[in-house]
mmCIF file of C-alpha atoms in Angstrom:
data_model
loop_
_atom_site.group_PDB
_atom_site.id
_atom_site.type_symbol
_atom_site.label_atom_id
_atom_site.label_comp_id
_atom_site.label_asym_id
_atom_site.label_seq_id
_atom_site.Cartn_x
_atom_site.Cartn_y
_atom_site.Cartn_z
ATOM 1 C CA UNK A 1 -135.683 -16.707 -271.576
ATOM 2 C CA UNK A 2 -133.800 -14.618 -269.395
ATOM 3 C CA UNK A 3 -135.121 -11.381 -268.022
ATOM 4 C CA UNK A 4 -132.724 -8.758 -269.330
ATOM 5 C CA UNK A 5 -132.552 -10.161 -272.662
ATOM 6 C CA UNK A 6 -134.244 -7.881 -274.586
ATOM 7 C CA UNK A 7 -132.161 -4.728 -273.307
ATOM 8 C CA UNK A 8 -129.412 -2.754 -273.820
ATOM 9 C CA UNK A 9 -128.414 -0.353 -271.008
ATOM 10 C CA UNK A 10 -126.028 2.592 -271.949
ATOM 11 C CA UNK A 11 -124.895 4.284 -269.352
ATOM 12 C CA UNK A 12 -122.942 7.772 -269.582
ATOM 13 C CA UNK A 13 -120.113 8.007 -266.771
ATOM 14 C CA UNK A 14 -118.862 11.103 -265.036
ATOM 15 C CA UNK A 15 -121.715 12.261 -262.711
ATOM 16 C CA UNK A 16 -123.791 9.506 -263.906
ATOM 17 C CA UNK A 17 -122.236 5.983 -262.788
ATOM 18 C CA UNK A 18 -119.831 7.859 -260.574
ATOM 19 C CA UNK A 19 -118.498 11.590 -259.525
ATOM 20 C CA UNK A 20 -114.970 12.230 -260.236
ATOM 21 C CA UNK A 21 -112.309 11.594 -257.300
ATOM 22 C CA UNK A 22 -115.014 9.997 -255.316
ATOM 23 C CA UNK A 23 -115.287 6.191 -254.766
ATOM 24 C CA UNK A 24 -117.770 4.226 -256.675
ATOM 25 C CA UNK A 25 -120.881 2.321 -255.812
ATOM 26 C CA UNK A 26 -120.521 -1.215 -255.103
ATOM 27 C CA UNK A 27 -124.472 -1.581 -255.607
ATOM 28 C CA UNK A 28 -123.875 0.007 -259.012
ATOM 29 C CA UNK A 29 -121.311 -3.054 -259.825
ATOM 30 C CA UNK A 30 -123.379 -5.623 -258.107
ATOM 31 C CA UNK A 31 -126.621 -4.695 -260.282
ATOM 32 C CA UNK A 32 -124.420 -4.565 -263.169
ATOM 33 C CA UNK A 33 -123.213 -8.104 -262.356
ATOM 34 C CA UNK A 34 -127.059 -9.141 -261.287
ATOM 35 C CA UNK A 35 -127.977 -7.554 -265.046
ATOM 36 C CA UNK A 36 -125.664 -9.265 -267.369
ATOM 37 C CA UNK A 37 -125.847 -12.986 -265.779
ATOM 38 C CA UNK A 38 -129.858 -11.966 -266.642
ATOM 39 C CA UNK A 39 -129.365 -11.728 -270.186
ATOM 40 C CA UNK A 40 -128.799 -7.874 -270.592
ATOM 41 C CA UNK A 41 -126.196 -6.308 -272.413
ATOM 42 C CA UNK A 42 -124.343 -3.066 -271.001
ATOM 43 C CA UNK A 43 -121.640 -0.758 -272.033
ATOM 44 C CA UNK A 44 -120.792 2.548 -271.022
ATOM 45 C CA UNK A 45 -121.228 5.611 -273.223
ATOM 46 C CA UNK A 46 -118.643 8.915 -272.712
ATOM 47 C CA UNK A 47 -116.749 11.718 -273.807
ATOM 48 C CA UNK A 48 -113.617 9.951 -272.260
ATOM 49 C CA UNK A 49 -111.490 7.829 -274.221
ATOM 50 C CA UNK A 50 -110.096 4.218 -273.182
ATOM 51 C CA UNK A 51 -107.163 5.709 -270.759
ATOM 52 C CA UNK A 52 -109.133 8.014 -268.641
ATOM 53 C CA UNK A 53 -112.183 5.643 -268.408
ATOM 54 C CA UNK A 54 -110.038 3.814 -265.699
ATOM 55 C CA UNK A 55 -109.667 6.771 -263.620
ATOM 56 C CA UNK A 56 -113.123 6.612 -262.675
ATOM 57 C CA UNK A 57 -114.506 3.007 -264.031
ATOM 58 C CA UNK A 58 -112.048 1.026 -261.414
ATOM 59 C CA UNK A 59 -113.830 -2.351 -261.681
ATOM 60 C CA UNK A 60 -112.794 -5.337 -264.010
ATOM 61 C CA UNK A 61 -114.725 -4.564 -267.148
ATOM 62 C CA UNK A 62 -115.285 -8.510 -268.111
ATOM 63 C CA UNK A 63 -117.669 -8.844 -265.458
ATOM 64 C CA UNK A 64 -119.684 -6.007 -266.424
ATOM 65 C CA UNK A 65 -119.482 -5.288 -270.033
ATOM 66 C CA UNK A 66 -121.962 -6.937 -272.818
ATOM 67 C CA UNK A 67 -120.736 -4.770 -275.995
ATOM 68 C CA UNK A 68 -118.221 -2.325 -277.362
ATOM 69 C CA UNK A 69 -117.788 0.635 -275.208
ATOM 70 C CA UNK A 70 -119.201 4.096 -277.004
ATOM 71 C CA UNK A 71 -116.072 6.472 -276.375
ATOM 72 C CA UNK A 72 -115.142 9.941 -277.195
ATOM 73 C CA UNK A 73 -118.894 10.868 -277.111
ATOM 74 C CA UNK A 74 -119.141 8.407 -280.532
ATOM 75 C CA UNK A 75 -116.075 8.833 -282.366
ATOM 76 C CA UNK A 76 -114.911 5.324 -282.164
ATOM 77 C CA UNK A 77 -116.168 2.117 -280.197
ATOM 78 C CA UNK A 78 -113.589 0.154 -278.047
ATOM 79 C CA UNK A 79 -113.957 -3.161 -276.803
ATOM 80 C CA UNK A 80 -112.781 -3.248 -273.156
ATOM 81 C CA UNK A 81 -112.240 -7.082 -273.094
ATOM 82 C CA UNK A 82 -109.732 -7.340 -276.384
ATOM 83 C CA UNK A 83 -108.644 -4.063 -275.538
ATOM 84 C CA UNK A 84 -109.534 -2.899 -279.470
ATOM 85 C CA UNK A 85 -110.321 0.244 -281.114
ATOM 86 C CA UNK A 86 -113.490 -0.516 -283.630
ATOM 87 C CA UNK A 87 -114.901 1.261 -285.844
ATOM 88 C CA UNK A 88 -113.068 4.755 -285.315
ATOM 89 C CA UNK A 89 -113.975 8.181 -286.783
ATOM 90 C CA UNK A 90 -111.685 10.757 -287.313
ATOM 91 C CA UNK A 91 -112.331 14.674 -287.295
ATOM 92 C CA UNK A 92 -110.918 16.374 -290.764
ATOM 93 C CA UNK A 93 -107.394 17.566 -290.135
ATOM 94 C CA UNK A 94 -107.011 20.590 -291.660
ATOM 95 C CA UNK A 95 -110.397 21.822 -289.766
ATOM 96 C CA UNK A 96 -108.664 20.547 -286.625
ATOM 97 C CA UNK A 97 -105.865 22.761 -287.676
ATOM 98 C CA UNK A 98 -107.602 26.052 -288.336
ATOM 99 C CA UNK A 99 -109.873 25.507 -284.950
ATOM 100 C CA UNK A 100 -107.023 25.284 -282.983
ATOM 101 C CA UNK A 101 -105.629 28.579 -284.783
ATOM 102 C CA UNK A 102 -109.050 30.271 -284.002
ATOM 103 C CA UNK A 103 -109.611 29.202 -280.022
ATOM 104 C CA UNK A 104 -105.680 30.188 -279.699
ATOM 105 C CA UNK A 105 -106.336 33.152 -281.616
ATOM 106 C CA UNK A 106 -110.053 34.503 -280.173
ATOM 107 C CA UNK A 107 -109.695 33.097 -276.669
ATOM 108 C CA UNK A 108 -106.274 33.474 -275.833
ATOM 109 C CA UNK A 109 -106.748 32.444 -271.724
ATOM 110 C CA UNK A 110 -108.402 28.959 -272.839
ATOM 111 C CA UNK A 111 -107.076 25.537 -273.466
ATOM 112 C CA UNK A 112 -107.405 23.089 -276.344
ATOM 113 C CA UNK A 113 -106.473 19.664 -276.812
ATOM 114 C CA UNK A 114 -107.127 16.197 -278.816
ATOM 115 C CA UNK A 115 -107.693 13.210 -278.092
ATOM 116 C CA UNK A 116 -105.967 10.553 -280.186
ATOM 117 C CA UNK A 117 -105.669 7.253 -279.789
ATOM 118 C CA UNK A 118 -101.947 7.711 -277.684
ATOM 119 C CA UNK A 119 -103.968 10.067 -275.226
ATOM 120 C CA UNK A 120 -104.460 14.046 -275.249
ATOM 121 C CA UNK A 121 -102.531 15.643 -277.137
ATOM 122 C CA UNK A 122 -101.703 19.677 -277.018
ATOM 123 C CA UNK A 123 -99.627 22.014 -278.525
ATOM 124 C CA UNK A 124 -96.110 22.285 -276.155
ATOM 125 C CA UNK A 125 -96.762 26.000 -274.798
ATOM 126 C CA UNK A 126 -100.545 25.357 -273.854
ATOM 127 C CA UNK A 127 -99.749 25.989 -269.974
ATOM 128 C CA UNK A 128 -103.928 26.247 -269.799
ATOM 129 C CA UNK A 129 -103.989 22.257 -270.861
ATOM 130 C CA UNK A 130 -101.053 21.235 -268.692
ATOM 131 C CA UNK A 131 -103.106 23.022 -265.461
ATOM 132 C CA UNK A 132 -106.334 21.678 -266.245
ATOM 133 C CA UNK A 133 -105.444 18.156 -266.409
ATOM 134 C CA UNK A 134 -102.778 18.139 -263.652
ATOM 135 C CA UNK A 135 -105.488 19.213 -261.382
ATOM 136 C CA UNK A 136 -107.390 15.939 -262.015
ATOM 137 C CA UNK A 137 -104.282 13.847 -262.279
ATOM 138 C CA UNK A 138 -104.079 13.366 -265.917
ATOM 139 C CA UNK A 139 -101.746 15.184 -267.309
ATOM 140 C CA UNK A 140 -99.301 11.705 -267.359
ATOM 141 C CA UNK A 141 -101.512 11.494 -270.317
ATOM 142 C CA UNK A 142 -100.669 14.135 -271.825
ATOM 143 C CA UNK A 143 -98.295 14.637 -274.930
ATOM 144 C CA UNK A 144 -97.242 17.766 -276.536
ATOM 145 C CA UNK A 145 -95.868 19.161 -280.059
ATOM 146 C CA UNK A 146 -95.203 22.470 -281.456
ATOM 147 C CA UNK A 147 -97.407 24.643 -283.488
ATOM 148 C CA UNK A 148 -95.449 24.142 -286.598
ATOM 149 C CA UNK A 149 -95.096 19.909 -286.007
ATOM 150 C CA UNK A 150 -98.676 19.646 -285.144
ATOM 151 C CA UNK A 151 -100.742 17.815 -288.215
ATOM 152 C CA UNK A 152 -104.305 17.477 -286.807
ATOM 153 C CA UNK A 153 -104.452 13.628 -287.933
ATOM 154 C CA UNK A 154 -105.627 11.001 -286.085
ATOM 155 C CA UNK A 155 -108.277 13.260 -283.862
ATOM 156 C CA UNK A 156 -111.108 11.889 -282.435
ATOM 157 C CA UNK A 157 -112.019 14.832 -280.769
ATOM 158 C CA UNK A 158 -111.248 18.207 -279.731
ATOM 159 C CA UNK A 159 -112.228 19.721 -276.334
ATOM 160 C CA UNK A 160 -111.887 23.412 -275.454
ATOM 161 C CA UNK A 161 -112.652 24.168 -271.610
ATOM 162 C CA UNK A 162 -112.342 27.481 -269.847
ATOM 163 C CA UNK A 163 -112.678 28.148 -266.002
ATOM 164 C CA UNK A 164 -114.847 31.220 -267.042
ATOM 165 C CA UNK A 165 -118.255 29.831 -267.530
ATOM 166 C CA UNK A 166 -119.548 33.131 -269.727
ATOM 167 C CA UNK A 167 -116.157 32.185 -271.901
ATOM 168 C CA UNK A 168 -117.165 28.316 -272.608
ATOM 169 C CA UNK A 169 -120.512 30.228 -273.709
ATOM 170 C CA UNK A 170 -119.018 32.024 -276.257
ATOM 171 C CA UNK A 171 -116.520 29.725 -277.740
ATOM 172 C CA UNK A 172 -119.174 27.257 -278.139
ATOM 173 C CA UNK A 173 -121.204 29.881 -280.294
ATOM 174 C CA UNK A 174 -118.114 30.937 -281.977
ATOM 175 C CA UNK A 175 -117.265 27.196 -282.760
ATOM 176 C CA UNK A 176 -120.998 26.872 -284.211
ATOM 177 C CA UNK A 177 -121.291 29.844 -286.390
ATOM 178 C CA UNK A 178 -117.681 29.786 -287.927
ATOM 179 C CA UNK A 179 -117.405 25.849 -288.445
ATOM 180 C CA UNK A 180 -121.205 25.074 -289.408
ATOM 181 C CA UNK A 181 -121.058 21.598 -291.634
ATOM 182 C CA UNK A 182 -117.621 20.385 -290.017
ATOM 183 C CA UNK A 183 -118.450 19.895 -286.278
ATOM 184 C CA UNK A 184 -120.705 19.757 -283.790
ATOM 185 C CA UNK A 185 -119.845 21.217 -280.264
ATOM 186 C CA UNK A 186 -121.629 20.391 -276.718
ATOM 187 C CA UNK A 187 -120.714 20.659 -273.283
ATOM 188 C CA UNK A 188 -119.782 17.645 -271.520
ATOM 189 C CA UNK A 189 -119.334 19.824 -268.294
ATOM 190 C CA UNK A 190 -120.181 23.528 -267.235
ATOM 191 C CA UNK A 191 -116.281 24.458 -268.076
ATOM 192 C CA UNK A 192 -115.785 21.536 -271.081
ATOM 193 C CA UNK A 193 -117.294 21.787 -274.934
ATOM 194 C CA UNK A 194 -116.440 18.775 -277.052
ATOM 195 C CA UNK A 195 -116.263 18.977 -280.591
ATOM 196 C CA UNK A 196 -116.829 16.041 -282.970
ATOM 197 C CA UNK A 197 -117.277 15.081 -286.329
ATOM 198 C CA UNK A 198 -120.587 16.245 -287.870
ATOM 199 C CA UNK A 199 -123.448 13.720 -287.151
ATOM 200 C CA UNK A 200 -121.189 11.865 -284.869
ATOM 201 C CA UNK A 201 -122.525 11.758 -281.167
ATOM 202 C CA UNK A 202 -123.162 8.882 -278.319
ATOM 203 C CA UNK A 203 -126.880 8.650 -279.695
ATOM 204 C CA UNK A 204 -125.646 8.042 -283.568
ATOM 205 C CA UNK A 205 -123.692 4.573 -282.288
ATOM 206 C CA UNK A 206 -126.489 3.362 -279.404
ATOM 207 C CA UNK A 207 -128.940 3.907 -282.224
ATOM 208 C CA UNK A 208 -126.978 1.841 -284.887
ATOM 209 C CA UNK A 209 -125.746 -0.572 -282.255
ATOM 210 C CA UNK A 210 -129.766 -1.341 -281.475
ATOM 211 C CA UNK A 211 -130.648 -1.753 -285.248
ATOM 212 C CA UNK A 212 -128.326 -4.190 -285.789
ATOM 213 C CA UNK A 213 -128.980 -6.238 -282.875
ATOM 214 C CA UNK A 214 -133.405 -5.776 -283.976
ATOM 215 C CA UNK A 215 -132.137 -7.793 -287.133
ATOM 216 C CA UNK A 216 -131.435 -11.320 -284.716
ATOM 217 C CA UNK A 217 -134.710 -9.778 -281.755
ATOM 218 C CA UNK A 218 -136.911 -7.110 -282.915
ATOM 219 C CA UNK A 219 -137.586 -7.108 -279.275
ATOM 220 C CA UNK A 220 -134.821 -5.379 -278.101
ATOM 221 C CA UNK A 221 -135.005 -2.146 -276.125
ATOM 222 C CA UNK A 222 -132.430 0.898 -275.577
ATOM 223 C CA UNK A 223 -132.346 1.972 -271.900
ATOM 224 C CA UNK A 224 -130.077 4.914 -271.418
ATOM 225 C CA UNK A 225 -128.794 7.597 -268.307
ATOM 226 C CA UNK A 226 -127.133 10.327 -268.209
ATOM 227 C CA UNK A 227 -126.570 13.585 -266.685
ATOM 228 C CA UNK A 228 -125.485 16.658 -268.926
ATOM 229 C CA UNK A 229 -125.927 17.975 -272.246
ATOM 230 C CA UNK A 230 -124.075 15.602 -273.837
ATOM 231 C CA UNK A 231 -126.699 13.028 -272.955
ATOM 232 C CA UNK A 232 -129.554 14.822 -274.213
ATOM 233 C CA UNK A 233 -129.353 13.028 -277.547
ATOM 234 C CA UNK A 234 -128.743 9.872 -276.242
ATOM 235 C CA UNK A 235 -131.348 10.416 -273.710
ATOM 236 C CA UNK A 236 -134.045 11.383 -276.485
ATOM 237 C CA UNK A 237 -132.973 8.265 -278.779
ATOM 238 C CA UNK A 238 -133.469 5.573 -276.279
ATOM 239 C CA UNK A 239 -136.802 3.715 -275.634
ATOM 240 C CA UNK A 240 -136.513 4.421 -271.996
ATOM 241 C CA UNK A 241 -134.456 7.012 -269.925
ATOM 242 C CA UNK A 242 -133.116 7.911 -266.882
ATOM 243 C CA UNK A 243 -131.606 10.442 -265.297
ATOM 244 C CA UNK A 244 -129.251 10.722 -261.512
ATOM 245 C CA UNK A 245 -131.028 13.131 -259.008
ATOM 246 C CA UNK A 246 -128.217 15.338 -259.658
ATOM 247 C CA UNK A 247 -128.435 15.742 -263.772
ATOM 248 C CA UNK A 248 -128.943 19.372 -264.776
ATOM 249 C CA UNK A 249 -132.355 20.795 -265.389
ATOM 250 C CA UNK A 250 -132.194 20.476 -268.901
ATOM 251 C CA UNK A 251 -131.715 16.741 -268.824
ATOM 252 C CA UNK A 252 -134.496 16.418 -266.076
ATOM 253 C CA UNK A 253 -136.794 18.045 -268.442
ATOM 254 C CA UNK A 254 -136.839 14.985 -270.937
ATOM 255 C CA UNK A 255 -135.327 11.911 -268.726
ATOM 256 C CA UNK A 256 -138.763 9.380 -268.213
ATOM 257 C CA UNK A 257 -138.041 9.135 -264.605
ATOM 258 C CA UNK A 258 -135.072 10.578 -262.220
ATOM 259 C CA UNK A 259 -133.753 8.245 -260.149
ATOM 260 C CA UNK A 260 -131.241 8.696 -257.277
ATOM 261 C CA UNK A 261 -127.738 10.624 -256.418
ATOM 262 C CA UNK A 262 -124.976 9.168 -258.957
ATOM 263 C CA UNK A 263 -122.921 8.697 -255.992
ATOM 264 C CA UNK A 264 -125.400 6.278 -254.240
ATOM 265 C CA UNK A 265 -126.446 3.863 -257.371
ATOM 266 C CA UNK A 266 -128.256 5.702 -259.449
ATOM 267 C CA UNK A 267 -127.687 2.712 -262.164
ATOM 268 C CA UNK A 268 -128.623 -0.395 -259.081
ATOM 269 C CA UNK A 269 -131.954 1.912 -258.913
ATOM 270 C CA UNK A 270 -132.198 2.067 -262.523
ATOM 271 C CA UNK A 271 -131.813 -1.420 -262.989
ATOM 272 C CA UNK A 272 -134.855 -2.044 -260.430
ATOM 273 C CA UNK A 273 -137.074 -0.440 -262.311
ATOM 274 C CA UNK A 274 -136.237 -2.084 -265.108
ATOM 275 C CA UNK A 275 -136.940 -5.685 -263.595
ATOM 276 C CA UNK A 276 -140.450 -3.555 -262.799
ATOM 277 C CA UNK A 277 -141.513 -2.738 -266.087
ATOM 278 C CA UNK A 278 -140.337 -6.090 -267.513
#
């Protein structure tokens, strides 16, 4: 029997395996290796979709990954080997339609985009969008339509972001007391809220991923980390969680144990503990 066998790890990405524009941890991707020769299965978990993963994720994925990535915060799975979409979700499109009325309409100043399975998609005069993802070198991307072209099919998710923190605030209330039984809205960053299909989140495919694998070893264990709100489900769901030194407060407050600085290994560290408990 090999050590790791019994586990899943699900790891969440920005500010968890790595910070944004900064280079990753080679222990991270060593202990990743270590982990899966050892039997354990891995796969990341995050609100970013298969083309932006890569921005961040720069390692070959077939010598880390044991099972489908979780992507979109749950709306689909995506196997990074076969380079396959599984099992995708899709928000209802004439909700999609009316949101993006309402954030265009209420909160003029903000931007709002979907993610499809082509990229993000906006609507063409969305200069907000365009600006927000040039700044992180994404907006290659990016495509556009007009108002009157745009459908709302083939969403996996929505994100509405604002630089003004108090504004994310109230468009995520807005979003929650005017769309109540259609989505569900989180941040995935202090400027970023996410919306997804009711139900659907990173915790509702981890979960279903673990009881199917229970059916072959009703042994196996969910370890997860993460660092935001986006997590917190996740976090809550697994059998054992961690959390980087630098997750917010509210994430600290129900991670099992805090381990260190995503930009110095927090998942290597992780992992040791693991081979601890085991």
């Amino acid at each position: 029997m090999k050590k790791f066998e019994n586990i899943i790890f699900a790891s969440d990405v920005d500010g968890t395996f790595a910070s944004y524009m900064q280079p990753m941890a080679q222990r991270n991707i060593d202990a990743l290796k270590y982990f899966r020769e050892n039997g354990g299965r891995f796969c990341f978990a995050t609100g970013r979709n298969h083309y932006d993963i890569n921005t961040v994720v720069k390692c070959d994925h077939c010598e880390i990954a044991g099972l489908p990535y979780v992507l979109c915060n749950g709306s689909y799975l995506y196997d990074p080997i076969k380079k396959e979409i599984i099992d995708p979700l899709y928000l209802d499109a004439a909700s999609v339609k009316e949101l993006f009325a309402a954030i265009r309409r209420e909160f003029p100043e903000s931007g709002v985009r979907t993610t499809t399975e082509h990229g993000f998609l906006a609507l063409d005069d969305d200069l907000t969008v365009r600006r927000q993802l040039a700044r992180y070198g994404l907006d290659g991307m990016l495509y556009t339509v007009s108002a009157r072209d745009f459908t709302g099919d083939g969403v996996f998710k929505i994100v509405v972001s604002s630089d003004d923190l108090d504004t994310v605030e109230e468009m995520r209330k807005y979003i929650i007391a005017n769309f109540e039984g259609v989505f569900s809205a989180t941040r995935s960053t202090s400027k970023i809220i996410e919306v997804l299909p009711l139900g659907i989140s990173k915790a509702y495919r981890l979960a279903k991923m673990r009881d199917e694998m229970k059916k072959e070893n009703p042994d196996i264990r969910l370890f997860c980390i993460g660092d935001f709100d986006n997590d917190i489900e996740m976090l809550s769901e697994a059998d054992f969680s961690f959390c980087p030194s630098n997750a917010c407060e509210r994430v600290k407050a129900i991670a099992k144990r805090e381990v260190c600085h995503c930009n110095e290994g927090a998942l290597a560290e992780a992992i040791d503990y693991m081979e601890k408990l085991i």
